[in-house]
């Protein structure tokens, strides 16, 4: 729950201690965004052509997929020759849920639509961070909990999640009080739900939540099923603390104070948003020791990995006010998007090496998503929820390419500043200051630079 809210904190904090942060806008010309132009579509034709020829991402993706299939076939053949249990093991399924605040409405829509489509599997592993951590227990327990995630992500408002503490939050740990969210988590995580999680854990399934230990700056993976199996009141409270910690945007929401003992000595750790460290994470299905083969890859060959991104893979452009702190906040958001793509690329590489199947769902590039993931507005969230349902029920519900291999996703290269407008993706209105929408730029076909077919025209699958 963290993307644009980080910018709010930075701006608010320094506005009190510095004046004159805004620079006069002395530019003689509009920026591309102010003219409705997406930077993705601004091309140095000669430089881009050479870059595409030297690094043909479409061919790389096809080669990688061929290698993955070959490796999977060899692993299966090897397992059959040795008589490994892996040779006859049915498909197993891992679900990875990313962070993204109110954009979790899209993830919830994908899960509900998947259930309605009729082929949603029972997940052997579910992992989640931030808003994905809040969805994860429902996804883990199955479609019978779809009504809960639908209600949460289509009806809650800011006041149901947090209460801002105004400016005096600058001098305390956080800007917001998350007592409302704690009440919602405690109400959901009833003794009955804990018992169901424990039963699933006993059957070999696993539920993991990621947090960031704030002072140590380390990503921590918590096994909620193992906590549920113990079944003690303090373990249920620990589960609540972990879920709240995973969704605690640093500086905005208070950290979860979790008491630990180190060699018998008590200490208190502070856990915050898992998305600070990783946008999403993977854990393999559990295999009992007596059924493990001599190669972990053999045990993973029949695994399908699904990643649901609460947001887009590439952020939409927007006009940034000429204030130093506004720029700092928006660039933090850019870093988070880049981190998400890096985590997806690592997951793709892991699947490539082990023969696992890789599937991703994210808000489509053509969907007019909001810029803020910290605003919980039922109308906006319902729109994203319905989009998630629509996508998963479509003819192409999943993307199988890593970031960077889709249409308009190749890195932009330039030799100079004489550029051409070449549409490489959907035309959307660009977000301007104070909610203004700038119509997308369009140019006559005769004015567009000519680019070769190939990677620029790749489908998004």
Coordinates of C-alpha atoms in Angstrom, one line a residue:
X1 CA 0.0 0.0 0.0
X2 CA 2.7 2.3 -0.8
X3 CA 3.2 3.6 -4.4
X4 CA 2.2 7.2 -4.5
X5 CA 1.7 7.6 -0.7
X6 CA 5.5 7.7 -0.4
X7 CA 5.5 10.8 -2.4
X8 CA 3.0 12.4 0.0
X9 CA 5.2 11.7 2.9
X10 CA 8.3 13.2 1.3
X11 CA 6.4 16.3 0.2
X12 CA 4.7 16.9 3.5
X13 CA 7.8 16.4 5.6
X14 CA 10.0 18.9 3.9
X15 CA 7.3 21.5 3.2
X16 CA 7.4 22.3 6.9
X17 CA 11.2 22.7 7.0
X18 CA 12.0 24.3 3.7
X19 CA 10.7 27.2 1.6
X20 CA 11.3 28.0 -2.0
X21 CA 11.4 24.4 -3.1
X22 CA 9.5 25.2 -6.3
X23 CA 11.5 26.1 -9.3
X24 CA 10.1 28.6 -11.8
X25 CA 8.9 26.9 -14.9
X26 CA 10.9 28.8 -17.5
X27 CA 10.6 26.2 -20.2
X28 CA 9.7 27.8 -23.6
X29 CA 8.0 24.6 -24.8
X30 CA 5.6 22.0 -23.5
X31 CA 7.0 18.7 -22.3
X32 CA 5.9 15.7 -24.3
X33 CA 3.5 14.7 -21.4
X34 CA 2.0 18.2 -21.4
X35 CA 1.3 17.7 -25.2
X36 CA -0.3 14.4 -24.5
X37 CA 2.6 12.3 -25.8
X38 CA 3.7 9.1 -24.1
X39 CA 7.5 8.9 -23.9
X40 CA 7.2 5.3 -25.0
X41 CA 6.2 6.6 -28.4
X42 CA 9.0 9.1 -28.9
X43 CA 11.6 7.4 -31.1
X44 CA 15.0 8.1 -32.5
X45 CA 14.3 6.0 -35.6
X46 CA 17.9 5.2 -36.6
X47 CA 19.1 4.4 -33.1
X48 CA 16.1 2.4 -32.3
X49 CA 16.3 0.4 -35.5
X50 CA 20.0 -0.5 -34.7
X51 CA 19.1 -1.4 -31.1
X52 CA 16.3 -3.7 -32.2
X53 CA 18.5 -5.5 -34.8
X54 CA 21.3 -6.1 -32.3
X55 CA 19.0 -7.1 -29.5
X56 CA 15.8 -8.7 -31.0
X57 CA 13.7 -9.3 -28.0
X58 CA 11.1 -11.3 -29.9
X59 CA 13.7 -13.8 -30.9
X60 CA 15.2 -13.9 -27.4
X61 CA 11.7 -14.7 -25.9
X62 CA 11.1 -17.4 -28.4
X63 CA 14.5 -19.0 -27.8
X64 CA 14.0 -18.8 -24.0
X65 CA 10.6 -20.5 -24.3
X66 CA 12.1 -23.3 -26.5
X67 CA 14.8 -23.9 -24.0
X68 CA 12.3 -24.0 -21.1
X69 CA 10.2 -26.6 -22.9
X70 CA 13.2 -28.7 -23.8
X71 CA 14.5 -28.6 -20.3
X72 CA 11.0 -29.6 -19.0
X73 CA 10.9 -32.5 -21.4
X74 CA 14.4 -33.7 -20.4
X75 CA 13.5 -33.5 -16.7
X76 CA 10.4 -35.6 -17.2
X77 CA 12.2 -38.2 -19.3
X78 CA 15.0 -38.4 -16.7
X79 CA 12.5 -38.8 -13.8
X80 CA 10.7 -41.6 -15.7
X81 CA 14.0 -43.4 -16.4
X82 CA 14.8 -43.4 -12.7
X83 CA 11.3 -44.1 -11.6
X84 CA 11.1 -40.9 -9.5
X85 CA 7.7 -39.9 -8.0
X86 CA 8.2 -36.6 -9.9
X87 CA 7.5 -38.5 -13.1
X88 CA 3.9 -39.1 -12.2
X89 CA 3.3 -36.1 -9.9
X90 CA 0.2 -34.1 -10.9
X91 CA 0.6 -30.4 -11.7
X92 CA 1.2 -28.2 -8.7
X93 CA 0.3 -24.5 -8.5
X94 CA 2.0 -21.5 -6.9
X95 CA 0.4 -18.1 -6.6
X96 CA 2.4 -14.9 -6.0
X97 CA 0.5 -11.8 -5.1
X98 CA 2.2 -8.4 -5.3
X99 CA 1.8 -5.2 -3.4
X100 CA -0.1 -2.2 -4.7
X101 CA -2.5 -0.7 -2.2
X102 CA -6.0 -0.1 -3.6
X103 CA -4.8 -1.6 -6.9
X104 CA -5.3 -4.9 -5.1
X105 CA -8.8 -4.6 -6.4
X106 CA -7.5 -5.9 -9.7
X107 CA -5.9 -8.9 -8.1
X108 CA -9.1 -9.6 -6.2
X109 CA -11.1 -9.4 -9.5
X110 CA -8.7 -11.9 -11.2
X111 CA -9.2 -14.4 -8.4
X112 CA -13.0 -14.0 -8.3
X113 CA -13.2 -14.2 -12.1
X114 CA -11.0 -17.2 -12.2
X115 CA -13.4 -19.0 -9.8
X116 CA -16.3 -18.0 -12.0
X117 CA -14.5 -19.4 -15.0
X118 CA -14.4 -22.7 -13.3
X119 CA -10.7 -23.7 -13.6
X120 CA -9.1 -22.0 -10.6
X121 CA -6.8 -24.6 -9.0
X122 CA -6.2 -25.3 -5.3
X123 CA -2.9 -23.5 -4.7
X124 CA -0.1 -25.6 -3.2
X125 CA 1.6 -22.3 -2.2
X126 CA 0.4 -18.8 -1.9
X127 CA 2.8 -15.9 -1.2
X128 CA 1.9 -12.2 -0.7
X129 CA 3.3 -8.9 0.3
X130 CA 1.5 -5.7 1.3
X131 CA -2.1 -5.7 -0.2
X132 CA -1.2 -9.1 -1.7
X133 CA -0.5 -10.3 1.9
X134 CA -4.1 -9.3 2.9
X135 CA -5.5 -11.1 -0.1
X136 CA -3.3 -14.2 0.3
X137 CA -5.2 -16.0 3.2
X138 CA -8.5 -15.8 1.2
X139 CA -6.8 -17.0 -2.0
X140 CA -5.2 -19.8 0.0
X141 CA -8.4 -21.0 1.5
X142 CA -10.3 -21.1 -1.8
X143 CA -13.2 -19.6 -3.7
X144 CA -15.5 -19.8 -0.7
X145 CA -13.7 -16.7 0.5
X146 CA -14.2 -14.8 -2.7
X147 CA -17.1 -12.8 -1.2
X148 CA -14.8 -11.4 1.5
X149 CA -12.2 -10.1 -0.9
X150 CA -14.8 -8.8 -3.3
X151 CA -16.5 -6.8 -0.5
X152 CA -13.2 -5.5 0.8
X153 CA -11.9 -4.3 -2.5
X154 CA -15.1 -2.8 -3.8
X155 CA -16.6 -1.2 -0.8
X156 CA -14.0 0.1 1.7
X157 CA -12.9 3.7 1.9
X158 CA -9.9 5.4 3.3
X159 CA -11.6 5.8 6.7
X160 CA -12.1 2.0 6.8
X161 CA -8.3 1.5 6.5
X162 CA -6.7 4.4 8.3
X163 CA -7.1 7.8 9.8
X164 CA -4.6 10.5 9.0
X165 CA -3.0 12.2 12.0
X166 CA -2.4 15.4 10.1
X167 CA 0.8 17.4 10.5
X168 CA 1.8 16.2 14.0
X169 CA 2.4 12.8 12.4
X170 CA 5.7 14.4 11.2
X171 CA 7.0 14.2 14.8
X172 CA 5.8 10.7 15.5
X173 CA 6.3 7.3 13.9
X174 CA 3.6 7.5 11.3
X175 CA 1.1 9.8 9.6
X176 CA -1.8 7.4 10.0
X177 CA -3.5 5.3 12.6
X178 CA -4.4 1.9 11.2
X179 CA -6.7 0.8 14.0
X180 CA -9.6 0.4 11.5
X181 CA -7.5 -2.0 9.4
X182 CA -6.5 -4.0 12.5
X183 CA -10.1 -4.5 13.4
X184 CA -10.9 -5.8 9.8
X185 CA -7.9 -8.2 9.9
X186 CA -8.8 -9.4 13.4
X187 CA -12.4 -10.0 12.4
X188 CA -11.4 -12.0 9.3
X189 CA -8.7 -14.0 11.1
X190 CA -11.2 -15.8 13.3
X191 CA -10.4 -19.0 15.2
X192 CA -12.3 -20.9 12.4
X193 CA -10.1 -19.4 9.7
X194 CA -7.0 -20.2 11.7
X195 CA -8.2 -23.8 12.0
X196 CA -8.7 -24.0 8.2
X197 CA -5.2 -22.6 7.5
X198 CA -3.8 -25.2 9.9
X199 CA -5.6 -28.0 8.1
X200 CA -4.3 -26.9 4.8
X201 CA -0.8 -26.7 6.2
X202 CA -1.1 -30.3 7.6
X203 CA -2.0 -31.4 4.1
X204 CA 1.3 -30.0 2.7
X205 CA 0.1 -26.7 1.4
X206 CA 1.9 -23.5 2.4
X207 CA 0.9 -19.8 3.0
X208 CA 3.8 -17.3 3.2
X209 CA 3.7 -13.5 3.9
X210 CA 6.6 -11.2 3.3
X211 CA 7.6 -8.2 5.5
X212 CA 10.7 -6.0 5.8
X213 CA 12.5 -5.8 9.1
X214 CA 12.9 -2.1 9.1
X215 CA 16.1 -1.5 11.0
X216 CA 17.9 -4.5 9.6
X217 CA 16.6 -3.8 6.1
X218 CA 16.0 -7.5 5.5
X219 CA 13.1 -9.2 3.7
X220 CA 11.5 -11.8 6.1
X221 CA 9.2 -14.6 5.0
X222 CA 6.7 -15.7 7.5
X223 CA 5.0 -19.2 7.4
X224 CA 1.4 -18.5 8.5
X225 CA 0.4 -22.1 8.3
X226 CA 3.1 -23.1 10.8
X227 CA 1.7 -20.5 13.2
X228 CA -1.8 -21.7 12.7
X229 CA -0.8 -25.3 13.5
X230 CA 0.4 -24.2 16.9
X231 CA -3.1 -22.8 17.6
X232 CA -2.2 -20.7 20.6
X233 CA -3.8 -17.2 21.1
X234 CA -0.4 -15.5 20.9
X235 CA 0.1 -17.2 17.5
X236 CA -3.1 -15.8 16.1
X237 CA -2.0 -12.3 17.3
X238 CA 1.4 -12.9 15.6
X239 CA -0.5 -13.7 12.4
X240 CA -2.4 -10.4 12.7
X241 CA 0.9 -8.5 13.4
X242 CA 2.5 -10.1 10.3
X243 CA -0.4 -9.2 8.0
X244 CA -0.5 -5.6 9.3
X245 CA 3.3 -5.3 9.1
X246 CA 3.4 -6.5 5.5
X247 CA 0.9 -3.7 4.6
X248 CA 2.5 -1.0 6.7
X249 CA 3.9 1.7 4.2
X250 CA 6.9 3.1 6.1
X251 CA 6.3 6.5 7.6
X252 CA 2.6 6.4 6.7
X253 CA 1.4 3.4 8.7
X254 CA 2.9 2.3 12.0
X255 CA 5.3 -0.6 11.9
X256 CA 4.3 -3.9 13.6
X257 CA 6.3 -4.3 16.8
X258 CA 7.0 -8.0 17.0
X259 CA 8.7 -9.4 20.1
X260 CA 11.4 -12.0 19.4
X261 CA 14.0 -13.8 21.6
X262 CA 17.6 -14.0 20.4
X263 CA 19.4 -16.8 22.4
X264 CA 16.9 -16.3 25.2
X265 CA 17.1 -12.5 25.3
X266 CA 14.0 -10.5 24.4
X267 CA 14.0 -7.9 21.7
X268 CA 11.5 -6.0 19.6
X269 CA 11.7 -5.9 15.8
X270 CA 9.8 -3.4 13.6
X271 CA 8.3 -4.9 10.5
X272 CA 6.9 -2.8 7.6
X273 CA 5.7 -3.2 4.1
X274 CA 7.2 -6.3 2.5
X275 CA 7.1 -4.5 -0.8
X276 CA 9.9 -2.2 0.4
X277 CA 12.2 -5.2 -0.3
X278 CA 10.4 -7.2 -2.9
X279 CA 7.4 -6.6 -5.0
X280 CA 6.5 -10.3 -4.9
X281 CA 8.3 -13.5 -4.1
X282 CA 8.2 -17.2 -4.9
X283 CA 8.4 -20.3 -2.7
X284 CA 8.4 -23.9 -4.0
X285 CA 5.7 -26.4 -3.2
X286 CA 6.5 -28.6 -0.2
X287 CA 7.7 -32.1 -0.9
X288 CA 8.2 -34.5 2.0
X289 CA 11.8 -35.7 2.4
X290 CA 11.0 -39.3 1.4
X291 CA 9.5 -38.1 -1.9
X292 CA 12.2 -35.7 -2.9
X293 CA 14.4 -36.6 -5.9
X294 CA 18.2 -35.9 -6.1
X295 CA 17.4 -32.7 -8.0
X296 CA 15.2 -29.8 -6.9
X297 CA 14.5 -29.1 -10.6
X298 CA 13.0 -32.5 -11.0
X299 CA 10.6 -31.8 -8.2
X300 CA 9.5 -28.5 -9.8
X301 CA 9.1 -29.6 -13.4
X302 CA 5.3 -30.0 -13.1
X303 CA 4.8 -26.7 -11.3
X304 CA 2.8 -23.8 -12.7
X305 CA 3.6 -20.4 -11.2
X306 CA 1.0 -17.6 -11.4
X307 CA 1.9 -14.0 -10.5
X308 CA -0.8 -11.4 -10.1
X309 CA 0.4 -7.8 -10.2
X310 CA -1.7 -5.2 -8.3
X311 CA -1.0 -2.5 -10.9
X312 CA 0.5 -2.1 -14.4
X313 CA 3.9 -3.5 -15.4
X314 CA 4.8 -0.1 -16.8
X315 CA 3.5 3.1 -15.2
X316 CA 1.4 5.5 -17.2
X317 CA 3.0 8.9 -17.9
X318 CA 1.8 12.0 -16.0
X319 CA 2.7 15.6 -15.9
X320 CA 4.8 16.4 -12.8
X321 CA 4.5 19.7 -11.1
X322 CA 7.8 21.7 -11.2
X323 CA 8.5 21.2 -7.5
X324 CA 11.6 19.4 -6.3
X325 CA 9.7 17.3 -3.8
X326 CA 6.9 16.4 -6.2
X327 CA 9.6 15.1 -8.6
X328 CA 11.2 13.1 -5.8
X329 CA 7.9 11.5 -4.8
X330 CA 7.0 10.5 -8.4
X331 CA 10.5 9.1 -9.0
X332 CA 10.1 6.8 -6.0
X333 CA 7.0 5.4 -7.7
X334 CA 9.1 4.9 -10.9
X335 CA 11.7 2.9 -8.8
X336 CA 8.9 0.7 -7.4
X337 CA 7.6 -0.1 -10.9
X338 CA 11.2 -1.0 -12.0
X339 CA 11.6 -3.2 -8.9
X340 CA 8.4 -5.1 -9.8
X341 CA 9.7 -5.7 -13.3
X342 CA 13.0 -6.9 -11.9
X343 CA 11.2 -9.4 -9.6
X344 CA 9.1 -10.7 -12.5
X345 CA 12.2 -11.1 -14.7
X346 CA 13.9 -13.1 -11.9
X347 CA 10.8 -15.3 -11.6
X348 CA 10.8 -15.8 -15.3
X349 CA 14.5 -16.8 -15.3
X350 CA 13.8 -19.3 -12.4
X351 CA 11.0 -20.8 -14.4
X352 CA 13.2 -21.0 -17.4
X353 CA 15.9 -22.9 -15.5
X354 CA 13.6 -25.3 -13.7
X355 CA 11.1 -26.0 -16.4
X356 CA 8.2 -24.5 -14.5
X357 CA 5.4 -22.7 -16.3
X358 CA 5.2 -18.9 -15.9
X359 CA 2.0 -16.9 -16.0
X360 CA 1.5 -13.2 -15.2
X361 CA -1.6 -11.0 -14.9
X362 CA -1.4 -7.2 -14.6
X363 CA -3.7 -4.3 -15.3
X364 CA -3.6 -4.0 -19.1
X365 CA -1.7 -1.0 -20.6
X366 CA -4.9 0.2 -22.2
X367 CA -6.9 0.4 -18.9
X368 CA -7.2 4.0 -17.5
X369 CA -5.9 3.3 -14.1
X370 CA -5.7 6.0 -11.4
X371 CA -2.3 7.4 -10.4
X372 CA -2.7 6.9 -6.6
X373 CA -2.8 3.5 -5.0
X374 CA -3.4 5.0 -1.6
X375 CA -6.9 6.2 -2.3
X376 CA -9.6 3.7 -1.5
X377 CA -12.5 4.8 -3.5
X378 CA -15.3 2.2 -4.1
X379 CA -16.1 3.4 -7.6
X380 CA -12.5 3.4 -8.8
X381 CA -11.8 0.1 -7.1
X382 CA -14.9 -1.6 -8.5
X383 CA -13.7 -0.6 -12.0
X384 CA -10.3 -2.3 -11.4
X385 CA -12.1 -5.3 -9.8
X386 CA -14.3 -5.8 -12.9
X387 CA -11.3 -5.3 -15.2
X388 CA -9.5 -8.2 -13.4
X389 CA -12.6 -10.4 -13.9
X390 CA -12.7 -9.4 -17.6
X391 CA -9.1 -10.2 -18.2
X392 CA -9.0 -13.6 -16.6
X393 CA -12.1 -14.6 -18.5
X394 CA -10.7 -13.4 -21.8
X395 CA -9.2 -15.5 -24.6
X396 CA -5.7 -14.6 -23.4
X397 CA -5.9 -14.4 -19.6
X398 CA -2.2 -14.7 -18.9
X399 CA 1.0 -13.2 -20.1
X400 CA 3.9 -15.6 -20.6
X401 CA 6.6 -13.2 -21.6
X402 CA 8.9 -11.4 -19.2
X403 CA 8.9 -7.6 -18.9
X404 CA 10.7 -6.0 -21.8
X405 CA 9.7 -8.5 -24.4
X406 CA 6.2 -7.1 -25.2
X407 CA 5.1 -4.4 -27.6
X408 CA 6.5 -1.0 -26.8
X409 CA 8.6 -2.4 -23.9
X410 CA 12.1 -2.3 -25.5
X411 CA 14.5 0.2 -24.0
X412 CA 14.5 3.5 -25.9
X413 CA 17.9 4.4 -27.5
X414 CA 18.9 7.7 -29.0
X415 CA 21.8 9.2 -31.0
X416 CA 20.5 12.7 -30.8
X417 CA 17.4 14.9 -30.2
X418 CA 15.7 14.7 -33.6
X419 CA 12.8 12.3 -32.8
X420 CA 9.7 10.9 -34.3
X421 CA 6.3 10.0 -32.9
X422 CA 5.6 6.3 -33.4
X423 CA 2.7 4.7 -31.5
X424 CA 3.9 1.6 -29.7
X425 CA 1.0 1.0 -27.3
X426 CA -2.5 2.2 -26.4
X427 CA -3.3 5.9 -26.5
X428 CA -4.6 7.1 -23.1
X429 CA -5.2 10.5 -21.6
X430 CA -2.3 11.7 -19.6
X431 CA -2.8 12.7 -16.0
X432 CA -2.2 16.4 -15.4
X433 CA -2.1 18.5 -12.2
X434 CA -5.4 18.8 -10.2
X435 CA -7.0 15.9 -11.9
X436 CA -6.8 17.4 -15.4
X437 CA -6.8 14.8 -18.2
X438 CA -4.7 15.7 -21.2
X439 CA -6.0 14.1 -24.4
X440 CA -3.6 11.7 -26.1
X441 CA -1.6 13.1 -29.0
X442 CA -2.4 11.9 -32.4
X443 CA -0.4 12.7 -35.6
X444 CA -1.2 12.1 -39.3
X445 CA 0.2 8.8 -40.5
X446 CA 2.4 10.7 -43.0
X447 CA 4.1 12.5 -40.1
X448 CA 5.1 9.3 -38.2
X449 CA 8.6 7.9 -38.4
X450 CA 9.0 4.6 -40.1
X451 CA 10.1 1.7 -37.9
X452 CA 10.8 -1.9 -38.9
X453 CA 8.3 -4.6 -38.0
X454 CA 9.4 -7.0 -35.3
X455 CA 9.9 -6.5 -31.6
X456 CA 8.0 -3.2 -31.6
X457 CA 4.9 -5.0 -32.8
X458 CA 5.1 -8.0 -30.4
X459 CA 1.8 -9.1 -28.8
X460 CA 1.6 -8.7 -25.1
X461 CA 1.2 -12.3 -24.3

